[in-house]
Short mmCIF file of C-alpha atoms in Angstrom, two decimals:
data_model
loop_
_atom_site.label_atom_id
_atom_site.label_comp_id
_atom_site.label_asym_id
_atom_site.label_seq_id
_atom_site.Cartn_x
_atom_site.Cartn_y
_atom_site.Cartn_z
CA UNK A 1 0.30 0.01 0.08
CA UNK A 2 1.53 3.51 -0.98
CA UNK A 3 2.31 5.79 1.63
CA UNK A 4 0.18 8.64 0.71
CA UNK A 5 -3.57 8.06 0.27
CA UNK A 6 -5.59 10.92 -1.43
CA UNK A 7 -7.73 12.60 1.00
CA UNK A 8 -6.76 9.65 3.37
CA UNK A 9 -7.72 12.40 6.37
CA UNK A 10 -11.09 13.49 4.75
CA UNK A 11 -11.83 9.24 4.24
CA UNK A 12 -11.11 8.56 7.78
CA UNK A 13 -13.52 11.31 9.40
CA UNK A 14 -15.85 9.73 6.89
CA UNK A 15 -15.61 6.29 7.65
CA UNK A 16 -15.12 6.72 11.26
CA UNK A 17 -18.82 9.20 11.22
CA UNK A 18 -20.29 6.59 9.34
CA UNK A 19 -19.06 4.23 11.95
CA UNK A 20 -19.91 6.37 15.43
CA UNK A 21 -23.59 6.26 13.99
CA UNK A 22 -24.04 3.06 13.13
CA UNK A 23 -22.37 1.09 16.27
CA UNK A 24 -21.99 4.20 18.82
CA UNK A 25 -19.01 5.90 19.70
CA UNK A 26 -17.98 3.60 22.38
CA UNK A 27 -18.11 0.74 20.49
CA UNK A 28 -16.01 1.87 17.26
CA UNK A 29 -12.52 1.19 17.50
CA UNK A 30 -9.49 2.87 15.20
CA UNK A 31 -9.07 -0.12 13.62
CA UNK A 32 -12.94 -0.57 12.34
CA UNK A 33 -12.33 2.72 11.55
CA UNK A 34 -9.40 2.22 9.29
CA UNK A 35 -10.71 -0.81 7.55
CA UNK A 36 -14.02 0.88 6.87
CA UNK A 37 -12.02 3.96 5.25
CA UNK A 38 -9.34 1.14 3.50
CA UNK A 39 -6.60 2.25 5.00
CA UNK A 40 -4.02 0.81 7.63
CA UNK A 41 -4.14 1.60 11.27
CA UNK A 42 -0.81 3.33 11.29
CA UNK A 43 -2.02 5.67 8.35
CA UNK A 44 -4.61 6.57 10.76
CA UNK A 45 -2.29 7.48 13.48
CA UNK A 46 -0.65 9.81 11.12
CA UNK A 47 -3.47 11.84 11.11
CA UNK A 48 -5.06 11.33 14.71
CA UNK A 49 -4.06 10.99 17.93
CA UNK A 50 -7.01 8.98 18.77
CA UNK A 51 -10.28 8.48 17.54
CA UNK A 52 -11.52 11.33 19.70
CA UNK A 53 -9.12 13.73 17.95
CA UNK A 54 -11.38 12.51 14.65
CA UNK A 55 -14.23 14.80 16.23
CA UNK A 56 -12.49 17.67 17.17
CA UNK A 57 -9.98 17.90 14.61
CA UNK A 58 -12.11 20.37 13.29
CA UNK A 59 -11.43 22.99 16.45
CA UNK A 60 -8.43 23.93 15.91
CA UNK A 61 -8.73 24.87 12.16
CA UNK A 62 -11.91 26.83 13.01
CA UNK A 63 -9.96 28.87 15.65
CA UNK A 64 -6.99 29.43 12.94
CA UNK A 65 -9.82 30.77 10.06
CA UNK A 66 -11.27 32.91 13.13
CA UNK A 67 -8.21 34.61 14.04
CA UNK A 68 -6.88 35.08 11.05
CA UNK A 69 -9.79 36.82 9.84
CA UNK A 70 -9.71 38.63 13.01
CA UNK A 71 -6.08 40.12 12.29
CA UNK A 72 -6.99 41.00 8.91
CA UNK A 73 -10.09 42.97 9.39
CA UNK A 74 -9.89 46.83 8.07
CA UNK A 75 -8.16 48.59 11.18
CA UNK A 76 -11.34 50.59 11.72
CA UNK A 77 -14.17 47.56 12.11
CA UNK A 78 -15.82 47.85 15.18
CA UNK A 79 -15.35 44.56 17.78
CA UNK A 80 -18.64 42.39 17.17
CA UNK A 81 -18.57 44.17 13.16
CA UNK A 82 -15.06 41.92 13.23
CA UNK A 83 -16.13 39.17 14.95
CA UNK A 84 -19.16 38.65 12.13
CA UNK A 85 -16.87 39.03 9.33
CA UNK A 86 -14.85 36.12 11.14
CA UNK A 87 -17.47 33.65 12.19
CA UNK A 88 -18.95 34.24 8.68
CA UNK A 89 -15.34 33.67 7.20
CA UNK A 90 -15.51 29.84 8.77
CA UNK A 91 -18.45 29.44 6.63
CA UNK A 92 -16.19 27.02 4.02
CA UNK A 93 -15.66 24.75 6.37
CA UNK A 94 -19.29 24.14 7.36
CA UNK A 95 -21.26 24.28 4.44
CA UNK A 96 -19.51 21.64 2.37
CA UNK A 97 -19.64 18.75 5.03
CA UNK A 98 -23.49 19.59 6.90
CA UNK A 99 -24.13 16.07 6.96
CA UNK A 100 -21.01 15.04 8.65
CA UNK A 101 -21.68 17.62 11.67
CA UNK A 102 -25.13 16.73 11.40
CA UNK A 103 -23.76 12.69 12.27
CA UNK A 104 -21.07 14.49 14.62
CA UNK A 105 -23.32 16.76 16.79
CA UNK A 106 -25.61 13.40 17.39
CA UNK A 107 -22.31 11.87 18.38
CA UNK A 108 -21.44 13.97 21.07
CA UNK A 109 -25.02 14.91 22.31
CA UNK A 110 -25.12 11.15 23.43
CA UNK A 111 -21.86 11.20 25.72
CA UNK A 112 -21.47 13.14 28.38
CA UNK A 113 -17.78 13.57 28.51
CA UNK A 114 -17.88 14.45 24.62
CA UNK A 115 -20.65 17.02 24.96
CA UNK A 116 -18.09 18.63 28.33
CA UNK A 117 -14.96 18.33 25.66
CA UNK A 118 -17.22 20.13 22.97
CA UNK A 119 -18.08 23.08 25.68
CA UNK A 120 -14.02 23.36 26.30
CA UNK A 121 -13.36 23.50 22.75
CA UNK A 122 -15.95 26.37 22.17
CA UNK A 123 -14.78 28.08 25.45
CA UNK A 124 -11.07 27.87 23.60
CA UNK A 125 -12.62 29.42 20.93
CA UNK A 126 -13.89 32.65 22.65
CA UNK A 127 -10.46 32.83 24.16
CA UNK A 128 -8.99 32.97 20.92
CA UNK A 129 -11.42 36.08 19.71
CA UNK A 130 -11.12 37.89 22.73
CA UNK A 131 -7.11 37.71 22.37
CA UNK A 132 -7.28 38.47 18.73
CA UNK A 133 -9.33 41.46 19.72
CA UNK A 134 -6.69 42.87 21.87
CA UNK A 135 -3.98 42.08 19.37
CA UNK A 136 -5.89 44.90 17.23
CA UNK A 137 -5.77 47.01 20.24
CA UNK A 138 -9.44 46.50 22.20
CA UNK A 139 -9.22 46.66 25.70
CA UNK A 140 -8.85 43.33 27.48
CA UNK A 141 -12.54 43.48 29.47
CA UNK A 142 -14.08 45.08 26.42
CA UNK A 143 -12.55 42.35 24.34
CA UNK A 144 -13.65 39.40 26.56
CA UNK A 145 -17.46 40.86 26.50
CA UNK A 146 -17.27 40.88 22.72
CA UNK A 147 -16.06 37.18 22.41
CA UNK A 148 -18.28 36.08 24.89
CA UNK A 149 -21.35 37.76 22.53
CA UNK A 150 -19.65 36.35 19.79
CA UNK A 151 -19.31 33.08 20.87
CA UNK A 152 -23.34 33.02 21.95
CA UNK A 153 -24.18 34.30 18.60
CA UNK A 154 -22.05 31.55 16.78
CA UNK A 155 -23.82 28.92 18.92
CA UNK A 156 -27.31 30.38 17.66
CA UNK A 157 -26.14 30.37 14.28
CA UNK A 158 -24.83 27.03 14.40
CA UNK A 159 -28.11 25.43 16.00
CA UNK A 160 -30.04 27.00 13.09
CA UNK A 161 -27.50 26.37 10.10
CA UNK A 162 -27.30 22.49 11.22
CA UNK A 163 -31.14 22.29 10.64
CA UNK A 164 -32.31 24.88 8.11
CA UNK A 165 -34.51 23.07 5.89
CA UNK A 166 -33.60 25.30 3.34
CA UNK A 167 -29.61 24.89 3.57
CA UNK A 168 -28.61 28.28 3.46
CA UNK A 169 -24.94 28.67 3.76
CA UNK A 170 -23.30 28.93 7.59
CA UNK A 171 -22.26 32.34 6.76
CA UNK A 172 -25.93 33.61 5.81
CA UNK A 173 -26.88 32.37 9.50
CA UNK A 174 -24.10 34.32 10.89
CA UNK A 175 -25.44 37.53 9.36
CA UNK A 176 -28.82 37.14 10.89
CA UNK A 177 -28.04 36.38 13.85
CA UNK A 178 -25.63 39.47 14.19
CA UNK A 179 -28.45 41.31 12.94
CA UNK A 180 -30.89 40.02 15.31
CA UNK A 181 -29.02 41.18 17.77
CA UNK A 182 -28.58 44.32 16.67
CA UNK A 183 -32.29 45.00 16.33
CA UNK A 184 -33.05 43.17 19.68
CA UNK A 185 -30.16 45.17 21.91
CA UNK A 186 -31.02 48.29 20.16
CA UNK A 187 -33.40 51.07 22.07
CA UNK A 188 -36.88 50.62 21.42
CA UNK A 189 -37.72 52.02 18.20
CA UNK A 190 -40.20 54.38 19.27
CA UNK A 191 -37.89 56.04 21.29
CA UNK A 192 -35.40 56.31 18.70
CA UNK A 193 -38.08 57.98 16.47
CA UNK A 194 -38.81 60.54 19.28
CA UNK A 195 -35.32 61.81 19.44
CA UNK B 1 -24.70 15.85 69.14
CA UNK B 2 -27.47 17.73 68.03
CA UNK B 3 -28.84 16.17 64.82
CA UNK B 4 -29.72 19.80 63.73
CA UNK B 5 -26.73 22.38 63.34
CA UNK B 6 -27.35 25.57 62.43
CA UNK B 7 -26.09 26.75 59.31
CA UNK B 8 -24.43 22.93 58.83
CA UNK B 9 -24.18 23.53 55.02
CA UNK B 10 -22.74 26.93 55.48
CA UNK B 11 -19.93 25.66 57.38
CA UNK B 12 -19.51 22.76 55.34
CA UNK B 13 -19.07 24.54 52.20
CA UNK B 14 -17.02 27.23 53.99
CA UNK B 15 -14.86 24.63 55.32
CA UNK B 16 -14.31 23.10 51.95
CA UNK B 17 -13.41 26.06 50.17
CA UNK B 18 -10.87 26.30 53.07
CA UNK B 19 -9.66 22.68 52.32
CA UNK B 20 -9.60 22.76 48.77
CA UNK B 21 -7.44 25.77 48.54
CA UNK B 22 -5.12 24.82 51.11
CA UNK B 23 -4.45 21.10 50.04
CA UNK B 24 -5.85 21.23 46.71
CA UNK B 25 -9.90 19.53 45.78
CA UNK B 26 -8.20 15.98 44.72
CA UNK B 27 -6.55 15.52 48.34
CA UNK B 28 -9.44 16.57 50.41
CA UNK B 29 -11.52 14.33 51.80
CA UNK B 30 -15.48 14.36 53.02
CA UNK B 31 -14.13 13.35 56.37
CA UNK B 32 -11.22 16.16 56.63
CA UNK B 33 -14.75 18.67 55.52
CA UNK B 34 -16.40 17.23 58.14
CA UNK B 35 -14.49 17.75 60.76
CA UNK B 36 -12.97 21.10 59.72
CA UNK B 37 -16.46 22.33 60.14
CA UNK B 38 -16.92 20.50 63.15
CA UNK B 39 -19.80 18.26 62.14
CA UNK B 40 -19.70 14.25 61.30
CA UNK B 41 -19.83 12.79 57.84
CA UNK B 42 -23.11 11.92 58.11
CA UNK B 43 -24.29 15.65 58.33
CA UNK B 44 -22.15 16.04 55.09
CA UNK B 45 -24.32 13.27 53.30
CA UNK B 46 -27.38 15.20 54.54
CA UNK B 47 -26.42 18.51 52.60
CA UNK B 48 -24.28 17.01 49.82
CA UNK B 49 -24.04 13.68 47.78
CA UNK B 50 -20.18 14.23 47.55
CA UNK B 51 -17.50 16.81 47.41
CA UNK B 52 -18.18 17.91 43.81
CA UNK B 53 -21.85 18.82 44.62
CA UNK B 54 -20.40 21.28 47.46
CA UNK B 55 -18.52 22.94 44.65
CA UNK B 56 -21.93 23.18 42.39
CA UNK B 57 -24.76 23.24 44.35
CA UNK B 58 -25.23 27.01 44.21
CA UNK B 59 -25.80 26.15 39.94
CA UNK B 60 -29.27 24.95 40.88
CA UNK B 61 -30.21 27.86 42.70
CA UNK B 62 -29.05 30.22 40.27
CA UNK B 63 -31.11 28.24 37.66
CA UNK B 64 -34.11 28.76 39.71
CA UNK B 65 -33.58 32.41 40.68
CA UNK B 66 -33.31 33.40 37.42
CA UNK B 67 -36.01 31.58 35.73
CA UNK B 68 -38.29 32.44 38.54
CA UNK B 69 -37.33 36.18 37.63
CA UNK B 70 -37.99 35.41 34.00
CA UNK B 71 -41.57 34.55 34.46
CA UNK B 72 -42.32 37.52 36.84
CA UNK B 73 -41.07 40.22 34.35
CA UNK B 74 -43.87 42.69 33.12
CA UNK B 75 -45.51 41.15 29.69
CA UNK B 76 -44.20 43.71 27.54
CA UNK B 77 -40.53 43.56 28.28
CA UNK B 78 -38.22 42.62 25.87
CA UNK B 79 -36.59 39.34 26.09
CA UNK B 80 -32.56 41.16 26.56
CA UNK B 81 -33.84 43.02 29.22
CA UNK B 82 -35.99 40.16 30.65
CA UNK B 83 -32.85 38.41 31.14
CA UNK B 84 -30.64 41.33 32.29
CA UNK B 85 -33.27 41.99 35.31
CA UNK B 86 -33.23 38.26 35.74
CA UNK B 87 -29.16 38.19 36.04
CA UNK B 88 -29.33 41.51 38.52
CA UNK B 89 -31.65 39.20 40.52
CA UNK B 90 -29.50 36.73 41.04
CA UNK B 91 -27.30 39.36 42.71
CA UNK B 92 -27.73 38.77 46.17
CA UNK B 93 -26.35 34.85 45.61
CA UNK B 94 -23.18 35.89 44.94
CA UNK B 95 -22.25 39.50 46.90
CA UNK B 96 -22.36 38.28 49.91
CA UNK B 97 -19.61 35.41 48.75
CA UNK B 98 -17.16 36.89 46.94
CA UNK B 99 -13.99 35.10 48.70
CA UNK B 100 -15.67 32.12 48.16
CA UNK B 101 -16.52 32.33 44.50
CA UNK B 102 -13.01 33.41 44.47
CA UNK B 103 -11.35 30.25 45.74
CA UNK B 104 -14.48 28.09 44.04
CA UNK B 105 -13.01 29.61 40.31
CA UNK B 106 -9.63 28.95 41.68
CA UNK B 107 -10.44 25.26 42.12
CA UNK B 108 -12.46 24.48 39.30
CA UNK B 109 -9.47 26.07 36.82
CA UNK B 110 -6.86 23.88 38.34
CA UNK B 111 -8.75 20.94 37.74
CA UNK B 112 -10.03 19.92 33.81
CA UNK B 113 -12.90 17.55 35.09
CA UNK B 114 -14.29 20.89 37.25
CA UNK B 115 -14.15 23.01 34.66
CA UNK B 116 -16.01 20.73 32.09
CA UNK B 117 -18.41 19.68 34.56
CA UNK B 118 -18.53 23.95 35.47
CA UNK B 119 -19.32 24.56 31.63
CA UNK B 120 -22.04 21.99 31.51
CA UNK B 121 -23.88 23.90 34.48
CA UNK B 122 -23.66 27.03 32.45
CA UNK B 123 -25.06 25.95 29.69
CA UNK B 124 -27.86 24.49 31.88
CA UNK B 125 -28.19 27.99 32.27
CA UNK B 126 -28.74 29.03 28.98
CA UNK B 127 -31.14 26.14 28.68
CA UNK B 128 -33.44 27.42 31.56
CA UNK B 129 -33.05 30.99 30.01
CA UNK B 130 -34.54 29.87 26.20
CA UNK B 131 -36.81 27.83 28.09
CA UNK B 132 -38.52 30.43 30.81
CA UNK B 133 -38.14 32.73 27.63
CA UNK B 134 -40.32 30.33 25.48
CA UNK B 135 -42.65 30.25 28.62
CA UNK B 136 -43.40 34.27 28.24
CA UNK B 137 -44.04 33.57 24.30
CA UNK B 138 -40.95 34.01 22.57
CA UNK B 139 -40.25 32.11 19.48
CA UNK B 140 -37.71 29.37 19.95
CA UNK B 141 -34.70 30.18 17.73
CA UNK B 142 -35.05 33.59 19.06
CA UNK B 143 -35.39 32.85 22.85
CA UNK B 144 -32.25 30.65 22.24
CA UNK B 145 -30.25 33.49 20.53
CA UNK B 146 -31.46 36.11 23.47
CA UNK B 147 -30.17 33.06 25.81
CA UNK B 148 -26.85 32.40 24.13
CA UNK B 149 -26.41 36.62 24.12
CA UNK B 150 -27.55 36.90 28.08
CA UNK B 151 -24.95 33.52 29.20
CA UNK B 152 -22.43 34.87 27.41
CA UNK B 153 -23.06 38.42 29.07
CA UNK B 154 -23.40 36.68 32.34
CA UNK B 155 -19.75 35.35 31.80
CA UNK B 156 -18.21 38.30 31.31
CA UNK B 157 -20.51 40.23 34.08
CA UNK B 158 -19.22 37.15 36.88
CA UNK B 159 -15.15 37.70 35.83
CA UNK B 160 -15.17 41.44 36.18
CA UNK B 161 -17.44 41.21 39.61
CA UNK B 162 -14.35 38.58 40.55
CA UNK B 163 -11.67 40.83 40.20
CA UNK B 164 -13.13 44.29 40.88
CA UNK B 165 -10.90 46.24 42.93
CA UNK B 166 -14.06 48.87 43.90
CA UNK B 167 -16.02 45.16 44.96
CA UNK B 168 -19.46 46.65 42.77
CA UNK B 169 -22.16 44.20 43.42
CA UNK B 170 -22.82 42.00 40.74
CA UNK B 171 -25.96 43.48 39.75
CA UNK B 172 -24.16 46.48 38.71
CA UNK B 173 -21.87 44.60 36.68
CA UNK B 174 -24.37 42.76 34.74
CA UNK B 175 -26.38 46.54 33.90
CA UNK B 176 -23.03 47.28 32.75
CA UNK B 177 -22.19 44.50 30.38
CA UNK B 178 -25.98 44.36 28.95
CA UNK B 179 -25.24 48.54 28.65
CA UNK B 180 -22.27 47.71 26.67
CA UNK B 181 -23.63 45.76 24.42
CA UNK B 182 -26.39 48.16 23.63
CA UNK B 183 -23.69 50.47 22.91
CA UNK B 184 -21.10 47.88 20.83
CA UNK B 185 -24.21 46.36 18.52
CA UNK B 186 -25.72 49.77 18.00
CA UNK B 187 -25.51 51.42 14.67
CA UNK B 188 -22.19 53.35 14.19
CA UNK B 189 -23.68 56.65 15.83
CA UNK B 190 -22.76 59.06 12.53
CA UNK B 191 -25.36 56.86 10.68
CA UNK B 192 -28.25 57.46 13.34
CA UNK B 193 -27.47 60.89 13.36
CA UNK B 194 -27.96 60.93 9.54
CA UNK B 195 -31.03 59.26 9.50
#
């Protein structure tokens, strides 16, 4: 077998998701995942440290994409607008893989240890956003508040994207969530008209 | 020894925090906590199922306070304003116990398993807020978004309250965080003036 396998990583992830869904996460072994993907265990371990990492490897990529997008936003952009753009920029990580994301969510929701790990990864994303805002000169306390709100909107957007019957892109849900926040956190319309 | 001990629960919590801080969470036993509080192990187990529950028993009380406050908010109040009032209403749970809260945070941050448990409890708070908003007639999707944002502001407020050199109350930090969100999520001032 050749050492280099075209998209071995993607094939291993797809195989893992199929087996997790069919047999459950706990009952699936690395050997079974490798076999199901038509690859060896050795190849598996070149890409992932264990079967749990198959579920969470994407979190680091997401963090990197968001961090890069925050750093590259226009200098004058305000913190929440920066986060909106950065989260929307992660859309390409999600849109092609909605079915995988659904299975992944189901697998994680069914296992308390995986649920807790998922939450830890999400908090790491909030920290990444806060630090990237600070790098732009935003005060630490303001950056943390914006990042916490950004994480909340990420979670709300993701939940809507996952079950959207119209299958709209993740970016569209991100923009809609931020727009909804602006609408619900503004002063009541009557007051604005009176001023 | 009398079966009824005045504020046994509070004494056990204070004793546990002192020992967790001095010796570490893992190295502290229930027997030591009970002895340090001048109580018996049997009394400990009348109040807590295990030593971990000493750290997390307050989460349920917080959830109840927030849920009740959301249900009791004026009918016309908008979702984020309802959450602001409800989180501010939890201030009395926090303000008298800032020192305990600090130790608790340090203990939790030092242990991955406790950190993950804390995050799970926070997500339960978000769910409680979303469900309580739905009970008021808010659409499920809008309720989830408001609750996610509310949780983010709760976390930001809590972080600021915990280290506030002026020791302002938790409610004050909640109101300041919501005001800050309104300020950063509004349209830029220039645009509003032009309209």
